[in-house]
Tab-separated table of C-alpha atoms and ligand atoms in Angstrom:
chain	number	residue	atom	x	y	z
A	1	MET	CA	-8.589	-14.756	-11.059
A	2	ASN	CA	-5.217	-13.364	-11.273
A	3	LEU	CA	-5.871	-10.069	-11.504
A	4	THR	CA	-5.591	-7.451	-9.194
A	5	ILE	CA	-8.709	-5.496	-6.825
A	6	ASP	CA	-8.168	-2.619	-8.476
A	7	GLU	CA	-7.881	-4.403	-11.734
A	8	LEU	CA	-10.817	-6.344	-11.555
A	9	HIS	CA	-12.562	-2.895	-10.632
A	10	LYS	CA	-11.477	-1.245	-13.288
A	11	LEU	CA	-13.161	-3.718	-14.905
A	12	TYR	CA	-16.313	-3.899	-13.401
A	13	ALA	CA	-16.193	0.540	-13.816
A	14	SER	CA	-15.683	0.202	-17.711
A	15	GLY	CA	-18.673	-2.921	-17.666
A	16	ASP	CA	-15.973	-5.569	-19.842
A	17	ALA	CA	-16.771	-7.934	-16.582
A	18	ARG	CA	-19.839	-8.308	-14.354
A	19	PRO	CA	-19.247	-9.576	-10.453
A	20	SER	CA	-21.666	-12.282	-11.793
A	21	GLU	CA	-19.055	-13.809	-13.812
A	22	ILE	CA	-16.321	-13.230	-12.082
A	23	THR	CA	-17.057	-15.372	-9.587
A	24	GLN	CA	-18.064	-18.212	-11.897
A	25	ALA	CA	-14.875	-18.188	-13.540
A	26	VAL	CA	-13.903	-18.318	-9.597
A	27	PHE	CA	-15.980	-21.934	-9.370
A	28	ALA	CA	-15.439	-23.229	-12.614
A	29	ARG	CA	-11.190	-22.497	-10.807
A	30	ILE	CA	-11.699	-24.443	-7.785
A	31	GLU	CA	-13.813	-26.922	-9.710
A	32	GLN	CA	-10.344	-28.115	-11.625
A	33	THR	CA	-8.342	-27.818	-9.500
A	34	ASN	CA	-9.614	-28.349	-5.018
A	35	ASN	CA	-9.658	-32.019	-6.266
A	36	ARG	CA	-5.636	-32.138	-6.552
A	37	LEU	CA	-4.653	-28.840	-4.216
A	38	ASN	CA	-7.303	-29.917	-1.544
A	39	ALA	CA	-7.732	-26.056	-0.176
A	40	PHE	CA	-11.434	-25.827	-0.645
A	41	LEU	CA	-12.890	-27.561	3.008
A	42	THR	CA	-16.664	-26.162	1.467
A	43	VAL	CA	-17.884	-23.884	-1.335
A	44	ASN	CA	-20.355	-21.699	-1.379
A	45	LYS	CA	-21.663	-21.301	-4.483
A	46	ASP	CA	-25.101	-20.971	-4.766
A	47	ALA	CA	-25.385	-18.315	-2.113
A	48	ALA	CA	-21.923	-16.351	-4.218
A	49	LEU	CA	-23.838	-16.557	-7.149
A	50	ARG	CA	-27.084	-15.130	-5.627
A	51	GLN	CA	-24.808	-12.697	-4.055
A	52	ALA	CA	-22.623	-11.610	-7.817
A	53	ALA	CA	-25.762	-12.062	-8.882
A	54	ALA	CA	-27.253	-9.085	-6.684
A	55	ALA	CA	-23.697	-7.423	-7.403
A	56	ASP	CA	-23.979	-7.059	-10.868
A	57	ALA	CA	-27.096	-4.456	-11.162
A	58	ASP	CA	-25.230	-1.462	-9.130
A	59	ILE	CA	-21.723	-2.003	-9.155
A	60	LYS	CA	-20.754	1.119	-10.194
A	61	ALA	CA	-22.627	2.487	-7.563
A	62	ALA	CA	-20.997	0.148	-4.923
A	63	LEU	CA	-17.099	0.768	-6.806
A	64	GLN	CA	-17.384	4.356	-5.029
A	65	THR	CA	-19.171	3.234	-1.422
A	66	LYS	CA	-17.369	-0.341	-1.268
A	67	PRO	CA	-13.431	-1.130	-1.086
A	68	LEU	CA	-14.575	-4.687	-1.855
A	69	ALA	CA	-17.517	-4.758	-4.170
A	70	GLY	CA	-17.778	-7.762	-6.017
A	71	ILE	CA	-14.109	-9.625	-4.822
A	72	PRO	CA	-14.264	-13.139	-4.413
A	73	VAL	CA	-12.692	-14.303	-0.607
A	74	ALA	CA	-12.009	-16.942	0.893
A	75	VAL	CA	-11.733	-17.325	4.729
A	76	LYS	CA	-9.501	-20.199	6.636
A	77	ASP	CA	-11.922	-22.528	7.652
A	78	ASN	CA	-11.531	-21.339	11.674
A	79	LEU	CA	-13.838	-18.434	11.287
A	80	CYS	CA	-17.172	-18.849	12.179
A	81	THR	CA	-20.353	-18.610	9.072
A	82	THR	CA	-23.486	-18.739	9.975
A	83	GLY	CA	-24.972	-22.029	8.635
A	84	ILE	CA	-22.137	-22.527	6.685
A	85	ARG	CA	-19.742	-25.689	7.908
A	86	THR	CA	-16.793	-24.244	9.996
A	87	THR	CA	-14.551	-27.489	11.019
A	88	CYS	CA	-10.796	-26.042	12.114
A	89	GLY	CA	-10.079	-29.118	10.224
A	90	SER	CA	-11.176	-31.715	12.471
A	91	ARG	CA	-13.263	-34.887	12.505
A	92	ILE	CA	-14.572	-33.275	16.422
A	93	LEU	CA	-16.347	-30.258	14.575
A	94	GLY	CA	-17.054	-31.977	11.400
A	95	ASN	CA	-20.955	-31.094	10.943
A	96	TYR	CA	-21.086	-27.123	12.835
A	97	LEU	CA	-22.592	-24.622	12.301
A	98	PRO	CA	-22.260	-21.915	13.716
A	99	PRO	CA	-24.849	-19.691	14.713
A	100	TYR	CA	-23.108	-16.474	14.332
A	101	THR	CA	-20.846	-15.087	11.534
A	102	ALA	CA	-17.051	-14.476	13.247
A	103	THR	CA	-16.988	-10.083	12.903
A	104	ALA	CA	-13.872	-10.017	10.505
A	105	VAL	CA	-15.197	-12.023	7.809
A	106	ALA	CA	-19.006	-9.921	8.167
A	107	LYS	CA	-16.895	-7.017	7.848
A	108	LEU	CA	-15.908	-8.458	4.243
A	109	GLU	CA	-19.182	-8.564	3.680
A	110	ALA	CA	-20.246	-5.686	4.043
A	111	ALA	CA	-17.337	-4.426	2.508
A	112	GLY	CA	-18.650	-5.467	-0.607
A	113	ALA	CA	-16.730	-8.853	-0.827
A	114	ILE	CA	-18.051	-12.602	-2.397
A	115	LEU	CA	-17.289	-15.291	0.040
A	116	VAL	CA	-16.869	-17.640	-2.607
A	117	GLY	CA	-16.094	-20.585	0.847
A	118	LYS	CA	-13.740	-22.086	3.855
A	119	THR	CA	-9.867	-23.143	3.393
A	120	ASN	CA	-8.684	-26.319	4.607
A	121	LEU	CA	-5.861	-26.081	6.946
A	122	ASP	CA	-4.449	-27.550	10.129
A	123	GLU	CA	-6.559	-28.864	12.181
A	124	PHE	CA	-6.639	-26.205	15.052
A	125	ALA	CA	-4.922	-24.443	13.012
A	126	MET	CA	-1.952	-26.319	14.596
A	127	GLY	CA	0.507	-26.701	12.478
A	128	SER	CA	3.285	-25.157	9.722
A	129	SER	CA	2.863	-28.281	6.647
A	130	ASN	CA	-0.788	-28.629	6.172
A	131	GLU	CA	-0.674	-32.544	6.753
A	132	ASN	CA	-2.611	-32.059	9.875
A	133	SER	CA	-5.991	-31.893	8.455
A	134	ALA	CA	-8.244	-34.244	9.546
A	135	PHE	CA	-9.025	-32.755	5.273
A	136	GLY	CA	-5.703	-34.523	3.729
A	137	PRO	CA	-3.573	-31.820	3.397
A	138	VAL	CA	-4.006	-29.158	1.533
A	139	ARG	CA	-0.983	-28.959	-1.626
A	140	ASN	CA	1.974	-26.243	-3.044
A	141	PRO	CA	0.414	-25.120	-6.356
A	142	VAL	CA	3.874	-24.062	-7.215
A	143	ASN	CA	4.600	-27.402	-7.085
A	144	GLU	CA	2.618	-30.429	-5.969
A	145	ASP	CA	4.991	-32.150	-4.189
A	146	TYR	CA	5.532	-29.631	-1.276
A	147	VAL	CA	3.490	-28.222	1.340
A	148	PRO	CA	1.886	-25.115	1.744
A	149	GLY	CA	2.665	-23.856	4.676
A	150	GLY	CA	0.987	-23.936	7.796
A	151	SER	CA	-1.472	-23.236	9.303
A	152	SER	CA	-3.389	-21.042	6.736
A	153	GLY	CA	-1.887	-23.168	3.929
A	154	GLY	CA	-5.885	-22.754	1.739
A	155	SER	CA	-5.919	-19.895	2.577
A	156	ALA	CA	-2.864	-19.200	1.087
A	157	VAL	CA	-3.200	-21.491	-1.590
A	158	ALA	CA	-6.988	-19.942	-2.594
A	159	VAL	CA	-5.158	-16.611	-3.520
A	160	ALA	CA	-1.597	-18.330	-4.694
A	161	ALA	CA	-3.960	-20.151	-7.299
A	162	ASP	CA	-5.917	-17.774	-8.145
A	163	LEU	CA	-9.300	-18.836	-6.487
A	164	CYS	CA	-9.753	-15.852	-5.006
A	165	SER	CA	-8.154	-12.582	-5.068
A	166	VAL	CA	-7.789	-12.175	-1.688
A	167	SER	CA	-8.200	-14.709	2.139
A	168	LEU	CA	-8.104	-14.748	5.696
A	169	GLY	CA	-5.945	-16.628	7.437
A	170	SER	CA	-4.745	-16.335	11.218
A	171	ASP	CA	-1.777	-16.763	12.610
A	172	THR	CA	-1.119	-17.361	16.122
A	173	GLY	CA	3.445	-18.403	15.828
A	174	GLY	CA	3.396	-17.625	11.514
A	175	SER	CA	0.046	-18.688	9.751
A	176	ILE	CA	-0.260	-16.059	7.770
A	177	ARG	CA	3.402	-15.474	6.910
A	178	GLN	CA	5.061	-19.291	6.119
A	179	PRO	CA	2.398	-20.504	4.704
A	180	ALA	CA	2.466	-16.717	2.015
A	181	SER	CA	5.421	-17.166	1.868
A	182	PHE	CA	6.432	-20.869	1.184
A	183	CYS	CA	3.108	-20.021	-1.992
A	184	GLY	CA	5.036	-16.635	-3.259
A	185	VAL	CA	2.013	-14.351	-1.973
A	186	VAL	CA	1.639	-11.780	0.489
A	187	GLY	CA	0.555	-12.446	4.134
A	188	LEU	CA	0.401	-10.061	7.062
A	189	LYS	CA	-0.178	-10.544	10.503
A	190	PRO	CA	-1.639	-7.376	11.785
A	191	THR	CA	-0.577	-5.453	15.176
A	192	TYR	CA	-2.467	-7.666	18.633
A	193	GLY	CA	-6.124	-6.650	18.855
A	194	ARG	CA	-5.844	-4.883	15.226
A	195	VAL	CA	-9.162	-7.584	14.196
A	196	SER	CA	-11.621	-8.588	16.296
A	197	ARG	CA	-11.135	-12.116	17.083
A	198	TYR	CA	-15.115	-12.621	17.566
A	199	GLY	CA	-16.022	-15.727	15.502
A	200	LEU	CA	-12.508	-17.004	15.833
A	201	VAL	CA	-12.044	-20.312	17.086
A	202	ALA	CA	-8.894	-19.698	19.845
A	203	PHE	CA	-6.005	-22.107	19.494
A	204	ALA	CA	-3.916	-19.694	21.760
A	205	SER	CA	-6.067	-16.181	22.396
A	206	SER	CA	-2.876	-14.395	23.952
A	207	LEU	CA	-1.462	-14.646	20.507
A	208	ASP	CA	-4.287	-15.467	18.483
A	209	GLN	CA	-4.655	-13.088	15.079
A	210	ILE	CA	-7.059	-12.642	12.135
A	211	GLY	CA	-5.289	-10.826	8.740
A	212	PRO	CA	-5.407	-10.725	4.974
A	213	PHE	CA	-3.576	-12.686	2.103
A	214	GLY	CA	-3.090	-11.147	-1.047
A	215	LYS	CA	-1.410	-10.942	-5.243
A	216	ASN	CA	-0.037	-7.776	-3.564
A	217	VAL	CA	0.684	-5.794	-0.770
A	218	LYS	CA	-2.220	-3.056	-1.886
A	219	ASP	CA	-4.122	-5.650	-1.751
A	220	VAL	CA	-3.809	-6.426	1.786
A	221	ALA	CA	-3.477	-2.893	2.755
A	222	ARG	CA	-6.977	-2.487	1.704
A	223	THR	CA	-8.509	-5.462	2.986
A	224	LEU	CA	-6.682	-4.395	6.596
A	225	GLY	CA	-8.293	-1.550	6.477
A	226	VAL	CA	-11.657	-3.043	6.000
A	227	ILE	CA	-11.076	-5.817	9.038
A	228	ALA	CA	-9.632	-3.429	11.561
A	229	GLY	CA	-10.701	-1.661	14.580
A	230	ARG	CA	-12.944	-2.237	18.181
A	231	ASP	CA	-15.816	-4.443	17.567
A	232	ARG	CA	-17.518	-4.076	20.939
A	233	TYR	CA	-17.824	-8.320	20.923
A	234	ASP	CA	-14.009	-8.731	21.535
A	235	ALA	CA	-12.873	-6.666	24.605
A	236	THR	CA	-9.222	-7.341	23.718
A	237	SER	CA	-9.924	-5.863	20.693
A	238	ALA	CA	-8.213	-2.067	20.857
A	239	ASN	CA	-9.536	0.954	19.995
A	240	GLU	CA	-7.026	2.237	18.304
A	241	SER	CA	-7.618	4.862	15.194
A	242	VAL	CA	-8.208	2.961	11.789
A	243	SER	CA	-4.684	4.348	9.588
A	244	ASP	CA	-5.611	5.244	5.959
A	245	TYR	CA	-3.789	2.018	4.670
A	246	VAL	CA	-3.972	2.501	1.080
A	247	GLY	CA	-3.340	5.850	1.311
A	248	ALA	CA	-0.465	5.005	3.397
A	249	LEU	CA	0.564	3.501	0.145
A	250	THR	CA	3.492	6.065	-1.084
A	251	GLY	CA	6.827	4.148	-2.137
A	252	ASP	CA	8.851	6.689	0.112
A	253	ILE	CA	10.984	5.237	2.582
A	254	LYS	CA	13.841	7.572	2.739
A	255	GLY	CA	15.225	7.729	6.285
A	256	LEU	CA	13.295	4.799	6.971
A	257	ARG	CA	15.287	2.966	9.745
A	258	ILE	CA	15.943	-1.269	9.232
A	259	GLY	CA	17.050	-2.625	12.294
A	260	VAL	CA	18.652	-6.278	11.388
A	261	PRO	CA	18.844	-8.436	13.592
A	262	PRO	CA	21.937	-11.132	13.458
A	263	GLU	CA	20.932	-14.061	15.670
A	264	CYS	CA	18.153	-14.011	12.636
A	265	PHE	CA	21.007	-14.784	9.877
A	266	GLY	CA	22.688	-17.473	11.568
A	267	GLU	CA	22.918	-21.318	11.971
A	268	GLY	CA	19.858	-23.612	10.458
A	269	LEU	CA	19.477	-20.573	7.904
A	270	ASP	CA	19.395	-22.342	4.080
A	271	ALA	CA	21.475	-20.599	2.096
A	272	GLU	CA	19.535	-18.987	-0.681
A	273	VAL	CA	17.153	-17.970	1.455
A	274	LYS	CA	20.435	-15.693	3.265
A	275	THR	CA	21.177	-14.942	0.222
A	276	SER	CA	17.407	-13.604	-1.366
A	277	VAL	CA	16.634	-12.089	1.528
A	278	GLU	CA	19.807	-10.104	2.298
A	279	ALA	CA	19.783	-8.610	-1.289
A	280	ALA	CA	15.647	-7.576	-0.272
A	281	ILE	CA	17.250	-5.529	2.665
A	282	LYS	CA	19.911	-3.614	0.063
A	283	LYS	CA	17.787	-3.215	-2.597
A	284	LEU	CA	15.272	-1.429	0.804
A	285	GLN	CA	18.765	0.782	0.752
A	286	GLU	CA	18.660	1.626	-2.266
A	287	ARG	CA	15.707	3.375	-1.822
A	288	GLY	CA	16.372	4.818	0.527
A	289	ALA	CA	16.070	2.686	3.646
A	290	GLU	CA	18.849	2.955	5.815
A	291	VAL	CA	20.160	-0.319	7.645
A	292	VAL	CA	20.707	-0.872	11.344
A	293	GLU	CA	22.651	-3.381	13.563
A	294	ILE	CA	20.256	-4.806	16.201
A	295	THR	CA	20.432	-6.544	18.700
A	296	LEU	CA	17.123	-9.388	20.119
A	297	PRO	CA	19.554	-11.172	23.001
A	298	HIS	CA	16.769	-13.989	23.948
A	299	SER	CA	16.042	-15.799	20.053
A	300	LYS	CA	17.208	-18.636	21.082
A	301	TYR	CA	14.424	-19.676	22.992
A	302	VAL	CA	11.241	-18.191	21.084
A	303	VAL	CA	10.246	-22.260	20.266
A	304	ALA	CA	10.668	-23.318	23.072
A	305	VAL	CA	8.962	-20.424	24.700
A	306	TYR	CA	6.055	-20.440	21.924
A	307	TYR	CA	5.722	-24.133	22.482
A	308	LEU	CA	4.456	-24.364	25.882
A	309	ILE	CA	2.353	-20.914	25.925
A	310	ALA	CA	0.578	-21.458	22.807
A	311	THR	CA	0.260	-25.632	23.644
A	312	ALA	CA	-0.277	-24.688	27.418
A	313	GLU	CA	-3.604	-21.739	26.034
A	314	ALA	CA	-5.023	-24.408	23.794
A	315	SER	CA	-4.855	-27.426	26.951
A	316	SER	CA	-7.185	-24.714	28.348
A	317	ASN	CA	-9.124	-23.790	25.048
A	318	LEU	CA	-9.768	-26.870	23.640
A	319	ALA	CA	-11.660	-28.607	27.150
A	320	ARG	CA	-14.561	-26.986	25.209
A	321	PHE	CA	-15.141	-29.924	23.126
A	322	ASP	CA	-16.339	-32.969	25.207
A	323	GLY	CA	-18.513	-34.458	23.141
A	324	VAL	CA	-21.577	-31.793	24.889
A	325	ARG	CA	-21.641	-28.856	23.429
A	326	TYR	CA	-20.764	-29.020	20.192
A	327	GLY	CA	-19.837	-32.118	17.061
A	328	LEU	CA	-18.925	-35.102	17.250
A	329	ARG	CA	-20.181	-37.404	20.323
A	330	ALA	CA	-19.008	-40.685	20.706
A	331	GLU	CA	-21.597	-43.592	19.827
A	332	GLU	CA	-21.059	-46.093	22.026
A	333	ALA	CA	-20.125	-44.778	25.905
A	334	ARG	CA	-22.125	-45.784	28.627
A	335	THR	CA	-21.091	-43.569	30.953
A	336	LEU	CA	-21.025	-39.396	31.013
A	337	SER	CA	-16.225	-39.541	31.502
A	338	GLU	CA	-16.768	-42.661	28.995
A	339	MET	CA	-18.305	-40.796	26.276
A	340	TYR	CA	-16.250	-36.865	27.595
A	341	GLN	CA	-12.941	-39.998	26.605
A	342	GLN	CA	-14.146	-41.658	23.641
A	343	SER	CA	-15.253	-38.205	22.133
A	344	ARG	CA	-12.434	-36.538	22.385
A	345	ASP	CA	-10.338	-38.952	21.272
A	346	GLN	CA	-12.260	-40.174	17.848
A	347	GLY	CA	-12.767	-36.058	17.453
A	348	PHE	CA	-8.872	-34.909	18.083
A	349	GLY	CA	-5.764	-36.004	15.620
A	350	ALA	CA	-2.773	-36.802	17.097
A	351	GLU	CA	-0.938	-33.110	16.578
A	352	VAL	CA	-3.443	-31.932	18.402
A	353	LYS	CA	-4.192	-34.287	21.375
A	354	ARG	CA	0.014	-33.518	21.943
A	355	ARG	CA	-0.106	-30.323	22.295
A	356	ILE	CA	-3.493	-31.115	24.982
A	357	MET	CA	-1.494	-33.369	27.008
A	358	LEU	CA	1.582	-30.521	26.408
A	359	GLY	CA	-0.004	-28.295	27.244
A	360	THR	CA	-1.872	-29.546	30.502
A	361	PHE	CA	1.931	-31.013	31.998
A	362	ALA	CA	3.553	-27.642	31.427
A	363	LEU	CA	-0.039	-26.519	33.404
A	364	SER	CA	0.342	-28.673	35.922
A	365	SER	CA	0.716	-28.156	39.461
A	366	GLY	CA	4.060	-28.798	40.628
A	367	TYR	CA	6.007	-27.930	36.968
A	368	TYR	CA	3.463	-24.523	36.935
A	369	ASP	CA	6.691	-22.453	37.594
A	370	ALA	CA	9.652	-24.679	35.984
A	371	TYR	CA	7.427	-24.498	32.531
A	372	TYR	CA	4.438	-21.916	31.890
A	373	GLU	CA	5.542	-18.795	34.349
A	374	LYS	CA	9.495	-18.766	33.236
A	375	ALA	CA	8.305	-18.926	29.496
A	376	GLN	CA	5.367	-16.048	30.805
A	377	ARG	CA	9.039	-13.994	32.299
A	378	VAL	CA	11.039	-15.751	29.458
A	379	ARG	CA	8.433	-13.675	26.859
A	380	GLN	CA	8.108	-10.600	28.923
A	381	MET	CA	12.062	-10.244	28.374
A	382	LEU	CA	11.428	-10.770	24.255
A	383	CYS	CA	9.425	-7.960	24.904
A	384	ASN	CA	12.230	-6.048	26.762
A	385	ASP	CA	14.007	-6.996	23.412
A	386	PHE	CA	12.011	-5.347	20.475
A	387	ALA	CA	11.397	-2.191	22.602
A	388	LYS	CA	14.777	-1.798	22.505
A	389	ALA	CA	15.698	-2.590	19.352
A	390	PHE	CA	12.637	-0.153	18.295
A	391	GLN	CA	14.054	3.160	19.948
A	392	LYS	CA	16.749	2.415	16.448
A	393	CYS	CA	15.630	1.345	14.006
A	394	ASP	CA	11.383	1.844	12.732
A	395	LEU	CA	11.228	-1.647	11.614
A	396	ILE	CA	12.990	-5.248	11.122
A	397	ALA	CA	13.570	-7.305	8.780
A	398	THR	CA	14.249	-11.004	8.772
A	399	PRO	CA	13.637	-14.115	6.808
A	400	THR	CA	9.709	-15.619	7.033
A	401	ALA	CA	10.947	-19.228	7.083
A	402	PRO	CA	14.849	-20.581	7.489
A	403	THR	CA	14.304	-22.777	3.942
A	404	PRO	CA	11.353	-22.755	1.866
A	405	ALA	CA	8.741	-25.519	1.500
A	406	PHE	CA	9.629	-28.643	2.099
A	407	LYS	CA	8.124	-32.153	0.657
A	408	LEU	CA	4.833	-32.920	1.212
A	409	GLY	CA	5.649	-35.833	4.165
A	410	GLU	CA	9.069	-34.701	5.375
A	411	LYS	CA	8.181	-33.624	8.440
A	412	VAL	CA	5.528	-35.588	9.290
A	413	ASN	CA	7.046	-37.375	11.648
A	414	ASP	CA	9.396	-35.038	13.441
A	415	PRO	CA	7.372	-32.612	15.260
A	416	LEU	CA	10.834	-30.975	16.510
A	417	ALA	CA	11.812	-30.268	13.295
A	418	MET	CA	8.796	-28.792	12.129
A	419	TYR	CA	7.766	-26.863	15.600
A	420	LEU	CA	11.711	-25.741	14.230
A	421	ASP	CA	10.207	-24.085	11.117
A	422	ASP	CA	8.291	-21.011	12.760
A	423	ILE	CA	11.938	-19.836	14.438
A	424	PHE	CA	11.368	-16.323	12.968
A	425	THR	CA	7.453	-16.432	13.502
A	426	VAL	CA	6.567	-17.946	16.302
A	427	THR	CA	8.782	-14.608	18.338
A	428	ILE	CA	6.149	-11.644	16.719
A	429	ASN	CA	3.127	-12.825	18.370
A	430	LEU	CA	4.480	-14.113	21.780
A	431	VAL	CA	5.636	-9.899	20.998
A	432	GLY	CA	2.436	-8.764	19.882
A	433	VAL	CA	3.817	-6.429	17.238
A	434	PRO	CA	2.647	-6.477	13.450
A	435	ALA	CA	4.781	-8.514	10.883
A	436	ILE	CA	4.554	-9.078	6.836
A	437	SER	CA	5.814	-11.469	4.748
A	438	VAL	CA	6.293	-10.864	1.144
A	439	PRO	CA	8.062	-12.342	-1.756
A	440	CYS	CA	12.055	-11.775	-2.282
A	441	GLY	CA	12.859	-14.665	-4.512
A	442	VAL	CA	12.855	-17.941	-5.323
A	443	SER	CA	15.497	-20.480	-4.812
A	444	SER	CA	17.354	-22.767	-7.318
A	445	ASN	CA	14.373	-25.456	-7.324
A	446	GLY	CA	11.583	-22.825	-7.914
A	447	LEU	CA	10.067	-22.367	-4.646
A	448	PRO	CA	9.745	-18.660	-3.229
A	449	ILE	CA	11.064	-17.190	-0.835
A	450	GLY	CA	9.511	-14.699	1.411
A	451	LEU	CA	11.235	-11.402	3.285
A	452	GLN	CA	9.258	-10.716	6.894
A	453	LEU	CA	9.161	-6.942	8.356
A	454	ILE	CA	8.161	-6.445	11.373
A	455	GLY	CA	6.977	-3.584	12.751
A	456	ASN	CA	6.304	-1.548	16.227
A	457	HIS	CA	2.728	-1.961	17.763
A	458	PHE	CA	-0.505	-0.479	15.780
A	459	ASP	CA	2.462	0.522	13.295
A	460	GLU	CA	1.005	-1.213	10.138
A	461	ALA	CA	0.792	1.690	8.430
A	462	ARG	CA	4.249	2.455	8.026
A	463	LEU	CA	5.558	-1.215	7.442
A	464	LEU	CA	2.958	-1.649	4.168
A	465	ASN	CA	4.753	1.632	2.772
A	466	ALA	CA	7.942	-0.575	3.868
A	467	ALA	CA	6.384	-3.339	2.254
A	468	TYR	CA	5.148	-2.002	-0.892
A	469	ALA	CA	8.605	-0.049	-1.510
A	470	TYR	CA	10.006	-3.444	-1.686
A	471	GLU	CA	7.854	-4.530	-3.664
A	472	SER	CA	7.930	-1.875	-6.758
B	1	LIG	N1	2.773	-23.483	13.436
B	1	LIG	C1	3.185	-22.359	14.107
B	1	LIG	C2	2.253	-23.929	15.778
B	1	LIG	O1	1.656	-25.159	14.304
B	1	LIG	C3	1.801	-21.815	13.991
B	1	LIG	C4	0.308	-21.939	13.532
B	1	LIG	C5	-0.947	-21.082	13.696
B	1	LIG	O2	0.196	-19.822	13.089
B	1	LIG	N2	-1.604	-21.159	13.918
B	1	LIG	O3	1.742	-23.790	16.538
């Protein structure tokens, strides 16, 4: 299960392995490790084994037409799956069975993938450590005393611990890239609108985007090619044509201009992360890229802006969980408003409540101008900073996170410290551009470090190729 898609496909083509054997091996591994790692909330064993057995028969033909034929995949448990429990890591949706499947998941299945299960996450994707799940934290397979990052921690761990080949996460402010960096795998947040959000339970609709985790850049490129594209069920999905992302991986980056913003290499950055990321940028230079200095002058506001806009949108999106339409309903309530209050009180965890209150406050009359509207203005200034930077460079390089993974429990009681961990990732969602995290080293205590490469809107092909050149 440490094999890449190409390697598995070679085994299928030669007849040395069949999808059902690989899928059985996956479940054996999940059964061995999941009680410690807690990466999966639901396993889809019976259906997956049935699907795999059906795939065995014509796998050689399928390899010609289906890019993910016989490939075991896992998806974050905020992606709806017909008839498979979708919890969002929350008690309020503890027994929720969606009546439809998210477009991205349906596309994986149409491409031949085998869905092995639904992965653990911070409740409603709110968090940076996976400690906010109502179903317990996920552990980092590199060192189980450490967090895997969040909020797509389960999806990152599923790939890192060889419990699937590729997985899907969602990224509102770093939730794919930061856990990828903490677990030593590749993770991509596509351009806003590149992948349909239909069937992704909304956290902050103007920031949310679905993207893949993989063991290498090529697997991520291939999976993006499968899930990308316009979807009539998501009006914000873009009508841009989908490039051949795998074909774009030439490794040739001669003349590529890489912008390095000094704002991302200053105070608060762990010394080992700094050294690794700078060395990675050197490597890109050795392969023919040119480094240019750029500036992102509004960087110091990004965490504040993100935590106003994301919480404002979340407070609105989460109003639908009222005990009437979905999931948990408080039993003891005597009146309608008691029912709302008690259902939400019992159903939501502390971090979700904190965000609903922050967001409601930021949107309230009298404070709207001072907080929400001001945050939107600064968001536009950040967009302008990036537009200016992309006149001088093709890609931007920064660390993915300011530190390697931290210990379980280390930051749970200090939300502000936790929020600051998102300093290099949230900007990307506010601006809507794509970014990838690729492993670029390990700290002295053996924890992975990630390099973040950022592209211009819809420039995933070039972004993936640069990541591939570095990885090679
Ligand atoms: N860590 C950020 C937050 O807590 C981002 C989460 C995400 O991308 N879903 O909001």
